[in-house]
Amino acid sequence: MNDHTLLLRQIHPSFVQDGRPSSQAFRPTPKDEQKLSVYDGDQITPADAFEHYTKDLKLGSNGVLAVSTAECGALGLPVTPDPEPFPEHVLIDFSTYGKSATEKKAKQLKAKAEARGWLYREVMA
């Protein structure tokens, strides 16, 4: 990964309102140990990441948004490979921040991702 690597985030349908993601989509939960799960965009395409997430992992996603490693770094959020669950898995680490700072950083990541636009959307039949 480098500064330009896109970190692909699956956006759960409940985190989309009127076609726009909520900042919840970029906020880790305590069960995630304050680490946000993403895909390394250098290793997998947005479409393939979506396919893996929805078909192989059998989880819900409305589509794929992304932030770059540089954008995470600018917010003081370390990005680390975590290939244990699957080779392209990466974590964005919020663990050194409290609830308020985490929410603020999640909103900033959401704004960056939204400005970049959807990289993949589920095709509605």
Short mmCIF file of N, CA, C and O in Angstrom, two decimals:
data_model
loop_
_atom_site.label_atom_id
_atom_site.label_comp_id
_atom_site.label_asym_id
_atom_site.label_seq_id
_atom_site.Cartn_x
_atom_site.Cartn_y
_atom_site.Cartn_z
N MET A 1 0.84 -1.19 0.00
CA MET A 1 0.00 0.00 0.00
C MET A 1 0.88 1.25 0.00
O MET A 1 1.97 1.25 0.57
N ASN A 2 0.36 2.31 -0.63
CA ASN A 2 1.04 3.59 -0.60
C ASN A 2 0.01 4.68 -0.30
O ASN A 2 -1.16 4.37 -0.06
N ASP A 3 0.40 5.94 -0.35
CA ASP A 3 -0.52 7.04 -0.01
C ASP A 3 -1.74 7.10 -0.92
O ASP A 3 -2.77 7.64 -0.55
N HIS A 4 -1.60 6.57 -2.14
CA HIS A 4 -2.69 6.64 -3.11
C HIS A 4 -3.61 5.42 -3.07
O HIS A 4 -4.60 5.38 -3.79
N THR A 5 -3.25 4.43 -2.26
CA THR A 5 -4.06 3.22 -2.18
C THR A 5 -5.46 3.58 -1.70
O THR A 5 -5.62 4.28 -0.69
N LEU A 6 -6.46 3.09 -2.43
CA LEU A 6 -7.84 3.30 -2.00
C LEU A 6 -8.25 2.15 -1.09
O LEU A 6 -8.01 0.98 -1.40
N LEU A 7 -8.85 2.52 0.01
CA LEU A 7 -9.35 1.55 0.98
C LEU A 7 -10.85 1.44 0.76
O LEU A 7 -11.60 2.38 0.97
N LEU A 8 -11.26 0.28 0.29
CA LEU A 8 -12.64 0.07 -0.15
C LEU A 8 -13.53 -0.33 1.03
O LEU A 8 -13.30 -1.33 1.69
N ARG A 9 -14.57 0.47 1.24
CA ARG A 9 -15.48 0.24 2.36
C ARG A 9 -16.85 -0.17 1.83
O ARG A 9 -17.44 0.51 1.00
N GLN A 10 -17.33 -1.31 2.32
CA GLN A 10 -18.68 -1.77 1.99
C GLN A 10 -19.67 -0.94 2.81
O GLN A 10 -19.48 -0.76 4.01
N ILE A 11 -20.71 -0.47 2.15
CA ILE A 11 -21.69 0.37 2.84
C ILE A 11 -22.98 -0.42 3.04
O ILE A 11 -23.68 -0.75 2.08
N HIS A 12 -23.27 -0.73 4.30
CA HIS A 12 -24.46 -1.51 4.64
C HIS A 12 -25.72 -0.74 4.25
O HIS A 12 -25.77 0.49 4.41
N PRO A 13 -26.74 -1.44 3.73
CA PRO A 13 -27.97 -0.74 3.32
C PRO A 13 -28.58 0.16 4.41
O PRO A 13 -29.13 1.22 4.10
N SER A 14 -28.45 -0.23 5.67
CA SER A 14 -29.04 0.59 6.73
C SER A 14 -28.26 1.89 6.96
O SER A 14 -28.72 2.78 7.66
N PHE A 15 -27.07 2.00 6.35
CA PHE A 15 -26.26 3.21 6.49
C PHE A 15 -26.40 4.14 5.27
O PHE A 15 -25.60 5.04 5.08
N VAL A 16 -27.43 3.89 4.44
CA VAL A 16 -27.66 4.72 3.27
C VAL A 16 -29.05 5.34 3.39
O VAL A 16 -30.04 4.63 3.59
N GLN A 17 -29.11 6.67 3.30
CA GLN A 17 -30.39 7.38 3.33
C GLN A 17 -30.45 8.29 2.11
O GLN A 17 -29.55 9.09 1.89
N ASP A 18 -31.50 8.13 1.30
CA ASP A 18 -31.67 8.91 0.07
C ASP A 18 -30.43 8.80 -0.84
O ASP A 18 -29.99 9.81 -1.41
N GLY A 19 -29.85 7.62 -0.91
CA GLY A 19 -28.71 7.38 -1.78
C GLY A 19 -27.38 7.89 -1.24
O GLY A 19 -26.35 7.76 -1.89
N ARG A 20 -27.40 8.46 -0.04
CA ARG A 20 -26.16 9.00 0.55
C ARG A 20 -25.79 8.20 1.79
O ARG A 20 -26.66 7.86 2.60
N PRO A 21 -24.49 7.96 1.98
CA PRO A 21 -24.07 7.22 3.18
C PRO A 21 -24.14 8.09 4.42
O PRO A 21 -23.96 9.30 4.35
N SER A 22 -24.40 7.47 5.55
CA SER A 22 -24.31 8.19 6.82
C SER A 22 -22.88 8.00 7.35
O SER A 22 -22.16 7.11 6.90
N SER A 23 -22.49 8.84 8.30
CA SER A 23 -21.13 8.71 8.84
C SER A 23 -20.97 7.41 9.61
O SER A 23 -19.85 6.97 9.85
N GLN A 24 -22.09 6.77 9.98
CA GLN A 24 -22.02 5.46 10.65
C GLN A 24 -21.24 4.46 9.81
O GLN A 24 -20.60 3.57 10.35
N ALA A 25 -21.30 4.62 8.50
CA ALA A 25 -20.62 3.69 7.59
C ALA A 25 -19.11 3.72 7.77
O ALA A 25 -18.42 2.78 7.40
N PHE A 26 -18.59 4.80 8.35
CA PHE A 26 -17.14 4.94 8.55
C PHE A 26 -16.76 4.98 10.02
O PHE A 26 -15.66 5.38 10.37
N ARG A 27 -17.68 4.55 10.88
CA ARG A 27 -17.41 4.56 12.32
C ARG A 27 -17.34 3.12 12.84
O ARG A 27 -18.32 2.39 12.73
N PRO A 28 -16.19 2.74 13.39
CA PRO A 28 -16.10 1.37 13.92
C PRO A 28 -16.92 1.25 15.20
O PRO A 28 -17.20 2.24 15.87
N THR A 29 -17.28 0.03 15.52
CA THR A 29 -18.06 -0.22 16.74
C THR A 29 -17.15 -0.88 17.78
O THR A 29 -16.10 -1.43 17.44
N PRO A 30 -17.57 -0.83 19.05
CA PRO A 30 -16.76 -1.49 20.09
C PRO A 30 -16.51 -2.97 19.79
O PRO A 30 -15.43 -3.48 20.06
N LYS A 31 -17.48 -3.66 19.17
CA LYS A 31 -17.28 -5.08 18.84
C LYS A 31 -16.15 -5.26 17.82
O LYS A 31 -15.54 -6.32 17.74
N ASP A 32 -15.87 -4.21 17.05
CA ASP A 32 -14.78 -4.25 16.08
C ASP A 32 -13.46 -3.80 16.71
O ASP A 32 -12.48 -3.60 15.99
N GLU A 33 -13.45 -3.63 18.02
CA GLU A 33 -12.26 -3.14 18.75
C GLU A 33 -11.76 -1.82 18.18
O GLU A 33 -10.57 -1.58 18.09
N GLN A 34 -12.72 -0.98 17.77
CA GLN A 34 -12.44 0.36 17.24
C GLN A 34 -11.58 0.35 15.98
O GLN A 34 -10.83 1.28 15.73
N LYS A 35 -11.72 -0.72 15.20
CA LYS A 35 -10.99 -0.82 13.94
C LYS A 35 -12.00 -1.01 12.82
O LYS A 35 -12.89 -1.85 12.92
N LEU A 36 -11.86 -0.22 11.76
CA LEU A 36 -12.78 -0.25 10.63
C LEU A 36 -12.24 -1.19 9.56
O LEU A 36 -11.10 -1.05 9.12
N SER A 37 -13.06 -2.12 9.15
CA SER A 37 -12.67 -3.14 8.18
C SER A 37 -12.86 -2.62 6.75
O SER A 37 -13.95 -2.15 6.39
N VAL A 38 -11.80 -2.69 5.95
CA VAL A 38 -11.83 -2.25 4.55
C VAL A 38 -11.03 -3.23 3.70
O VAL A 38 -10.36 -4.11 4.22
N TYR A 39 -11.13 -3.04 2.39
CA TYR A 39 -10.35 -3.84 1.44
C TYR A 39 -9.22 -2.99 0.87
O TYR A 39 -9.41 -1.79 0.63
N ASP A 40 -8.08 -3.61 0.62
CA ASP A 40 -6.94 -2.95 -0.02
C ASP A 40 -7.23 -2.86 -1.52
O ASP A 40 -7.21 -3.85 -2.24
N GLY A 41 -7.49 -1.63 -1.99
CA GLY A 41 -7.83 -1.42 -3.39
C GLY A 41 -6.70 -1.69 -4.37
O GLY A 41 -6.94 -1.74 -5.58
N ASP A 42 -5.48 -1.88 -3.87
CA ASP A 42 -4.37 -2.28 -4.75
C ASP A 42 -4.44 -3.77 -5.07
O ASP A 42 -3.83 -4.23 -6.03
N GLN A 43 -5.18 -4.51 -4.25
CA GLN A 43 -5.24 -5.96 -4.42
C GLN A 43 -6.55 -6.48 -5.00
O GLN A 43 -6.63 -7.62 -5.43
N ILE A 44 -7.60 -5.63 -4.97
CA ILE A 44 -8.92 -6.10 -5.41
C ILE A 44 -9.71 -4.92 -5.97
O ILE A 44 -9.56 -3.79 -5.47
N THR A 45 -10.51 -5.17 -7.00
CA THR A 45 -11.33 -4.11 -7.57
C THR A 45 -12.57 -3.87 -6.71
O THR A 45 -12.98 -4.76 -5.95
N PRO A 46 -13.19 -2.70 -6.82
CA PRO A 46 -14.42 -2.46 -6.07
C PRO A 46 -15.50 -3.51 -6.36
O PRO A 46 -16.16 -4.00 -5.44
N ALA A 47 -15.66 -3.89 -7.62
CA ALA A 47 -16.67 -4.89 -7.99
C ALA A 47 -16.36 -6.25 -7.37
O ALA A 47 -17.25 -6.92 -6.84
N ASP A 48 -15.09 -6.65 -7.41
CA ASP A 48 -14.70 -7.94 -6.82
C ASP A 48 -14.82 -7.92 -5.30
O ASP A 48 -15.18 -8.93 -4.69
N ALA A 49 -14.52 -6.77 -4.69
CA ALA A 49 -14.67 -6.64 -3.23
C ALA A 49 -16.14 -6.78 -2.85
O ALA A 49 -16.48 -7.46 -1.89
N PHE A 50 -17.02 -6.14 -3.63
CA PHE A 50 -18.46 -6.23 -3.39
C PHE A 50 -18.93 -7.68 -3.51
O PHE A 50 -19.66 -8.19 -2.66
N GLU A 51 -18.48 -8.34 -4.57
CA GLU A 51 -18.83 -9.74 -4.81
C GLU A 51 -18.37 -10.62 -3.64
O GLU A 51 -19.13 -11.45 -3.13
N HIS A 52 -17.13 -10.44 -3.21
CA HIS A 52 -16.59 -11.21 -2.09
C HIS A 52 -17.42 -10.97 -0.83
O HIS A 52 -17.80 -11.91 -0.12
N TYR A 53 -17.71 -9.72 -0.54
CA TYR A 53 -18.44 -9.35 0.68
C TYR A 53 -19.85 -9.91 0.70
O TYR A 53 -20.30 -10.46 1.70
N THR A 54 -20.55 -9.78 -0.43
CA THR A 54 -21.96 -10.18 -0.45
C THR A 54 -22.16 -11.68 -0.74
O THR A 54 -23.06 -12.29 -0.19
N LYS A 55 -21.31 -12.25 -1.59
CA LYS A 55 -21.50 -13.67 -1.97
C LYS A 55 -20.71 -14.62 -1.06
O LYS A 55 -21.27 -15.58 -0.53
N ASP A 56 -19.42 -14.34 -0.86
CA ASP A 56 -18.58 -15.24 -0.06
C ASP A 56 -18.83 -15.07 1.44
O ASP A 56 -18.99 -16.05 2.17
N LEU A 57 -18.84 -13.81 1.89
CA LEU A 57 -19.04 -13.56 3.32
C LEU A 57 -20.53 -13.51 3.68
O LEU A 57 -20.88 -13.52 4.85
N LYS A 58 -21.38 -13.40 2.65
CA LYS A 58 -22.83 -13.37 2.82
C LYS A 58 -23.28 -12.22 3.74
O LYS A 58 -24.10 -12.40 4.64
N LEU A 59 -22.69 -11.03 3.49
CA LEU A 59 -23.03 -9.84 4.26
C LEU A 59 -23.70 -8.83 3.35
O LEU A 59 -23.56 -8.89 2.13
N GLY A 60 -24.43 -7.90 3.93
CA GLY A 60 -25.17 -6.91 3.15
C GLY A 60 -24.34 -5.69 2.79
O GLY A 60 -23.64 -5.14 3.65
N SER A 61 -24.44 -5.26 1.53
CA SER A 61 -23.77 -4.04 1.09
C SER A 61 -24.60 -3.38 0.01
O SER A 61 -25.17 -4.06 -0.85
N ASN A 62 -24.66 -2.06 0.07
CA ASN A 62 -25.36 -1.27 -0.93
C ASN A 62 -24.40 -0.83 -2.03
O ASN A 62 -24.81 -0.37 -3.07
N GLY A 63 -23.10 -0.92 -1.74
CA GLY A 63 -22.10 -0.51 -2.69
C GLY A 63 -20.78 -0.23 -2.00
O GLY A 63 -20.62 -0.48 -0.81
N VAL A 64 -19.82 0.30 -2.78
CA VAL A 64 -18.47 0.50 -2.28
C VAL A 64 -18.07 1.97 -2.40
O VAL A 64 -18.19 2.57 -3.47
N LEU A 65 -17.60 2.52 -1.29
CA LEU A 65 -16.98 3.85 -1.25
C LEU A 65 -15.53 3.65 -0.83
O LEU A 65 -15.16 2.56 -0.38
N ALA A 66 -14.72 4.69 -0.94
CA ALA A 66 -13.31 4.53 -0.58
C ALA A 66 -12.72 5.81 -0.02
O ALA A 66 -13.14 6.92 -0.36
N VAL A 67 -11.73 5.61 0.84
CA VAL A 67 -10.85 6.69 1.30
C VAL A 67 -9.43 6.23 1.00
O VAL A 67 -9.19 5.04 0.82
N SER A 68 -8.51 7.16 0.92
CA SER A 68 -7.13 6.77 0.63
C SER A 68 -6.34 6.61 1.93
O SER A 68 -6.74 7.13 2.98
N THR A 69 -5.23 5.91 1.83
CA THR A 69 -4.37 5.76 3.01
C THR A 69 -3.87 7.13 3.45
O THR A 69 -3.76 7.39 4.65
N ALA A 70 -3.60 8.03 2.50
CA ALA A 70 -3.15 9.39 2.86
C ALA A 70 -4.21 10.15 3.64
O ALA A 70 -3.90 10.86 4.61
N GLU A 71 -5.48 9.99 3.25
CA GLU A 71 -6.57 10.66 3.96
C GLU A 71 -6.68 10.15 5.39
O GLU A 71 -6.91 10.92 6.32
N CYS A 72 -6.49 8.84 5.57
CA CYS A 72 -6.50 8.27 6.92
C CYS A 72 -5.32 8.81 7.72
O CYS A 72 -5.48 9.22 8.88
N GLY A 73 -4.14 8.82 7.10
CA GLY A 73 -2.94 9.31 7.77
C GLY A 73 -3.07 10.75 8.20
O GLY A 73 -2.63 11.13 9.29
N ALA A 74 -3.70 11.58 7.37
CA ALA A 74 -3.89 13.00 7.69
C ALA A 74 -4.78 13.18 8.92
O ALA A 74 -4.69 14.19 9.62
N LEU A 75 -5.62 12.18 9.19
CA LEU A 75 -6.50 12.23 10.36
C LEU A 75 -5.91 11.48 11.56
O LEU A 75 -6.58 11.29 12.57
N GLY A 76 -4.66 11.01 11.42
CA GLY A 76 -4.02 10.28 12.51
C GLY A 76 -4.58 8.89 12.71
O GLY A 76 -4.58 8.36 13.82
N LEU A 77 -5.07 8.29 11.61
CA LEU A 77 -5.64 6.94 11.69
C LEU A 77 -4.71 5.96 10.99
O LEU A 77 -4.62 5.93 9.76
N PRO A 78 -3.98 5.14 11.77
CA PRO A 78 -3.09 4.14 11.16
C PRO A 78 -3.87 3.12 10.34
O PRO A 78 -4.99 2.75 10.68
N VAL A 79 -3.26 2.69 9.26
CA VAL A 79 -3.84 1.68 8.37
C VAL A 79 -2.90 0.49 8.36
O VAL A 79 -1.71 0.63 8.09
N THR A 80 -3.43 -0.69 8.69
CA THR A 80 -2.58 -1.87 8.74
C THR A 80 -3.21 -3.06 8.02
O THR A 80 -4.41 -3.31 8.18
N PRO A 81 -2.41 -3.79 7.25
CA PRO A 81 -2.92 -5.01 6.62
C PRO A 81 -3.32 -6.01 7.70
O PRO A 81 -2.68 -6.09 8.76
N ASP A 82 -4.39 -6.74 7.45
CA ASP A 82 -4.87 -7.77 8.37
C ASP A 82 -5.33 -8.95 7.54
O ASP A 82 -6.53 -9.20 7.38
N PRO A 83 -4.37 -9.70 6.94
CA PRO A 83 -4.74 -10.74 5.98
C PRO A 83 -5.32 -12.02 6.59
O PRO A 83 -5.65 -12.95 5.86
N GLU A 84 -5.49 -12.04 7.90
CA GLU A 84 -6.01 -13.26 8.55
C GLU A 84 -7.38 -13.69 8.00
O GLU A 84 -7.54 -14.83 7.59
N PRO A 85 -8.39 -12.78 7.97
CA PRO A 85 -9.69 -13.24 7.44
C PRO A 85 -9.67 -13.51 5.94
O PRO A 85 -10.26 -14.45 5.47
N PHE A 86 -8.97 -12.65 5.17
CA PHE A 86 -8.80 -12.82 3.72
C PHE A 86 -7.65 -11.89 3.29
O PHE A 86 -7.39 -10.89 3.95
N PRO A 87 -6.95 -12.23 2.20
CA PRO A 87 -5.70 -11.54 1.85
C PRO A 87 -5.81 -10.02 1.68
O PRO A 87 -4.87 -9.30 1.98
N GLU A 88 -6.94 -9.51 1.19
CA GLU A 88 -7.07 -8.08 0.90
C GLU A 88 -7.58 -7.26 2.10
O GLU A 88 -7.82 -6.07 1.97
N HIS A 89 -7.75 -7.90 3.24
CA HIS A 89 -8.33 -7.24 4.41
C HIS A 89 -7.35 -6.26 5.06
O HIS A 89 -6.19 -6.57 5.26
N VAL A 90 -7.86 -5.06 5.38
CA VAL A 90 -7.07 -4.00 5.99
C VAL A 90 -7.91 -3.36 7.10
O VAL A 90 -9.14 -3.34 7.02
N LEU A 91 -7.24 -2.85 8.13
CA LEU A 91 -7.94 -2.18 9.23
C LEU A 91 -7.51 -0.72 9.33
O LEU A 91 -6.33 -0.40 9.21
N ILE A 92 -8.50 0.15 9.54
CA ILE A 92 -8.26 1.56 9.86
C ILE A 92 -8.47 1.66 11.37
O ILE A 92 -9.56 1.36 11.86
N ASP A 93 -7.43 2.07 12.08
CA ASP A 93 -7.42 1.99 13.55
C ASP A 93 -7.82 3.31 14.22
O ASP A 93 -7.11 4.30 14.16
N PHE A 94 -8.98 3.28 14.88
CA PHE A 94 -9.50 4.42 15.63
C PHE A 94 -9.27 4.25 17.13
O PHE A 94 -9.74 5.05 17.92
N SER A 95 -8.58 3.18 17.54
CA SER A 95 -8.56 2.77 18.95
C SER A 95 -7.94 3.77 19.93
O SER A 95 -8.21 3.69 21.13
N THR A 96 -7.16 4.71 19.45
CA THR A 96 -6.58 5.68 20.39
C THR A 96 -7.49 6.89 20.62
O THR A 96 -7.13 7.79 21.36
N TYR A 97 -8.66 6.88 19.99
CA TYR A 97 -9.58 8.01 20.10
C TYR A 97 -10.84 7.66 20.87
O TYR A 97 -11.33 6.54 20.81
N GLY A 98 -11.36 8.64 21.58
CA GLY A 98 -12.62 8.47 22.30
C GLY A 98 -13.81 8.59 21.35
O GLY A 98 -13.64 8.82 20.14
N LYS A 99 -15.00 8.49 21.91
CA LYS A 99 -16.23 8.49 21.12
C LYS A 99 -16.39 9.75 20.28
O LYS A 99 -16.68 9.70 19.09
N SER A 100 -16.20 10.90 20.88
CA SER A 100 -16.40 12.17 20.18
C SER A 100 -15.42 12.33 19.02
O SER A 100 -15.80 12.69 17.90
N ALA A 101 -14.14 12.07 19.26
CA ALA A 101 -13.12 12.19 18.21
C ALA A 101 -13.36 11.15 17.11
O ALA A 101 -13.19 11.45 15.92
N THR A 102 -13.77 9.96 17.50
CA THR A 102 -14.06 8.90 16.51
C THR A 102 -15.19 9.35 15.60
O THR A 102 -15.11 9.20 14.37
N GLU A 103 -16.26 9.91 16.17
CA GLU A 103 -17.40 10.37 15.36
C GLU A 103 -16.97 11.48 14.41
O GLU A 103 -17.36 11.50 13.24
N LYS A 104 -16.15 12.39 14.89
CA LYS A 104 -15.67 13.50 14.06
C LYS A 104 -14.83 12.97 12.89
O LYS A 104 -15.01 13.38 11.74
N LYS A 105 -13.93 12.05 13.19
CA LYS A 105 -13.07 11.48 12.15
C LYS A 105 -13.90 10.66 11.14
O LYS A 105 -13.63 10.69 9.94
N ALA A 106 -14.90 9.95 11.63
CA ALA A 106 -15.78 9.17 10.74
C ALA A 106 -16.51 10.11 9.78
O ALA A 106 -16.64 9.80 8.58
N LYS A 107 -16.96 11.26 10.26
CA LYS A 107 -17.64 12.23 9.39
C LYS A 107 -16.68 12.77 8.34
O LYS A 107 -17.06 12.98 7.18
N GLN A 108 -15.43 13.00 8.74
CA GLN A 108 -14.43 13.50 7.79
C GLN A 108 -14.13 12.44 6.71
O GLN A 108 -14.00 12.78 5.53
N LEU A 109 -14.02 11.19 7.12
CA LEU A 109 -13.78 10.11 6.14
C LEU A 109 -14.97 9.99 5.20
O LEU A 109 -14.81 9.83 3.99
N LYS A 110 -16.17 10.07 5.74
CA LYS A 110 -17.38 9.98 4.92
C LYS A 110 -17.39 11.09 3.88
O LYS A 110 -17.68 10.86 2.70
N ALA A 111 -17.02 12.30 4.28
CA ALA A 111 -16.99 13.44 3.34
C ALA A 111 -15.99 13.19 2.21
O ALA A 111 -16.28 13.47 1.04
N LYS A 112 -14.82 12.64 2.55
CA LYS A 112 -13.81 12.33 1.53
C LYS A 112 -14.34 11.26 0.56
O LYS A 112 -14.20 11.38 -0.65
N ALA A 113 -14.94 10.23 1.13
CA ALA A 113 -15.46 9.13 0.31
C ALA A 113 -16.60 9.61 -0.58
O ALA A 113 -16.68 9.24 -1.76
N GLU A 114 -17.48 10.43 -0.02
CA GLU A 114 -18.62 10.93 -0.78
C GLU A 114 -18.16 11.83 -1.93
O GLU A 114 -18.70 11.78 -3.03
N ALA A 115 -17.14 12.64 -1.67
CA ALA A 115 -16.60 13.51 -2.72
C ALA A 115 -16.02 12.68 -3.86
O ALA A 115 -16.12 13.06 -5.03
N ARG A 116 -15.47 11.53 -3.53
CA ARG A 116 -14.88 10.63 -4.54
C ARG A 116 -16.00 9.93 -5.31
O ARG A 116 -15.83 9.58 -6.47
N GLY A 117 -17.11 9.69 -4.65
CA GLY A 117 -18.27 9.04 -5.27
C GLY A 117 -18.24 7.52 -5.13
O GLY A 117 -17.23 6.92 -4.76
N TRP A 118 -19.36 6.92 -5.44
CA TRP A 118 -19.49 5.47 -5.38
C TRP A 118 -18.55 4.84 -6.40
O TRP A 118 -18.54 5.22 -7.57
N LEU A 119 -17.77 3.87 -5.97
CA LEU A 119 -16.88 3.15 -6.89
C LEU A 119 -17.57 1.92 -7.46
O LEU A 119 -17.20 1.41 -8.51
N TYR A 120 -18.60 1.47 -6.74
CA TYR A 120 -19.40 0.35 -7.21
C TYR A 120 -20.74 0.41 -6.50
O TYR A 120 -20.79 0.67 -5.30
N ARG A 121 -21.82 0.19 -7.25
CA ARG A 121 -23.15 0.12 -6.66
C ARG A 121 -23.80 -1.17 -7.09
O ARG A 121 -23.61 -1.63 -8.21
N GLU A 122 -24.59 -1.71 -6.20
CA GLU A 122 -25.34 -2.91 -6.54
C GLU A 122 -26.32 -2.58 -7.66
O GLU A 122 -26.95 -1.52 -7.63
N VAL A 123 -26.37 -3.43 -8.64
CA VAL A 123 -27.29 -3.22 -9.75
C VAL A 123 -28.67 -3.71 -9.32
O VAL A 123 -28.83 -4.87 -8.97
N MET A 124 -29.61 -2.80 -9.31
CA MET A 124 -30.97 -3.17 -8.90
C MET A 124 -31.70 -3.80 -10.10
O MET A 124 -31.72 -3.24 -11.19
N ALA A 125 -32.30 -4.96 -9.84
CA ALA A 125 -32.98 -5.67 -10.92
C ALA A 125 -34.35 -5.07 -11.18
O ALA A 125 -34.94 -4.45 -10.35
#
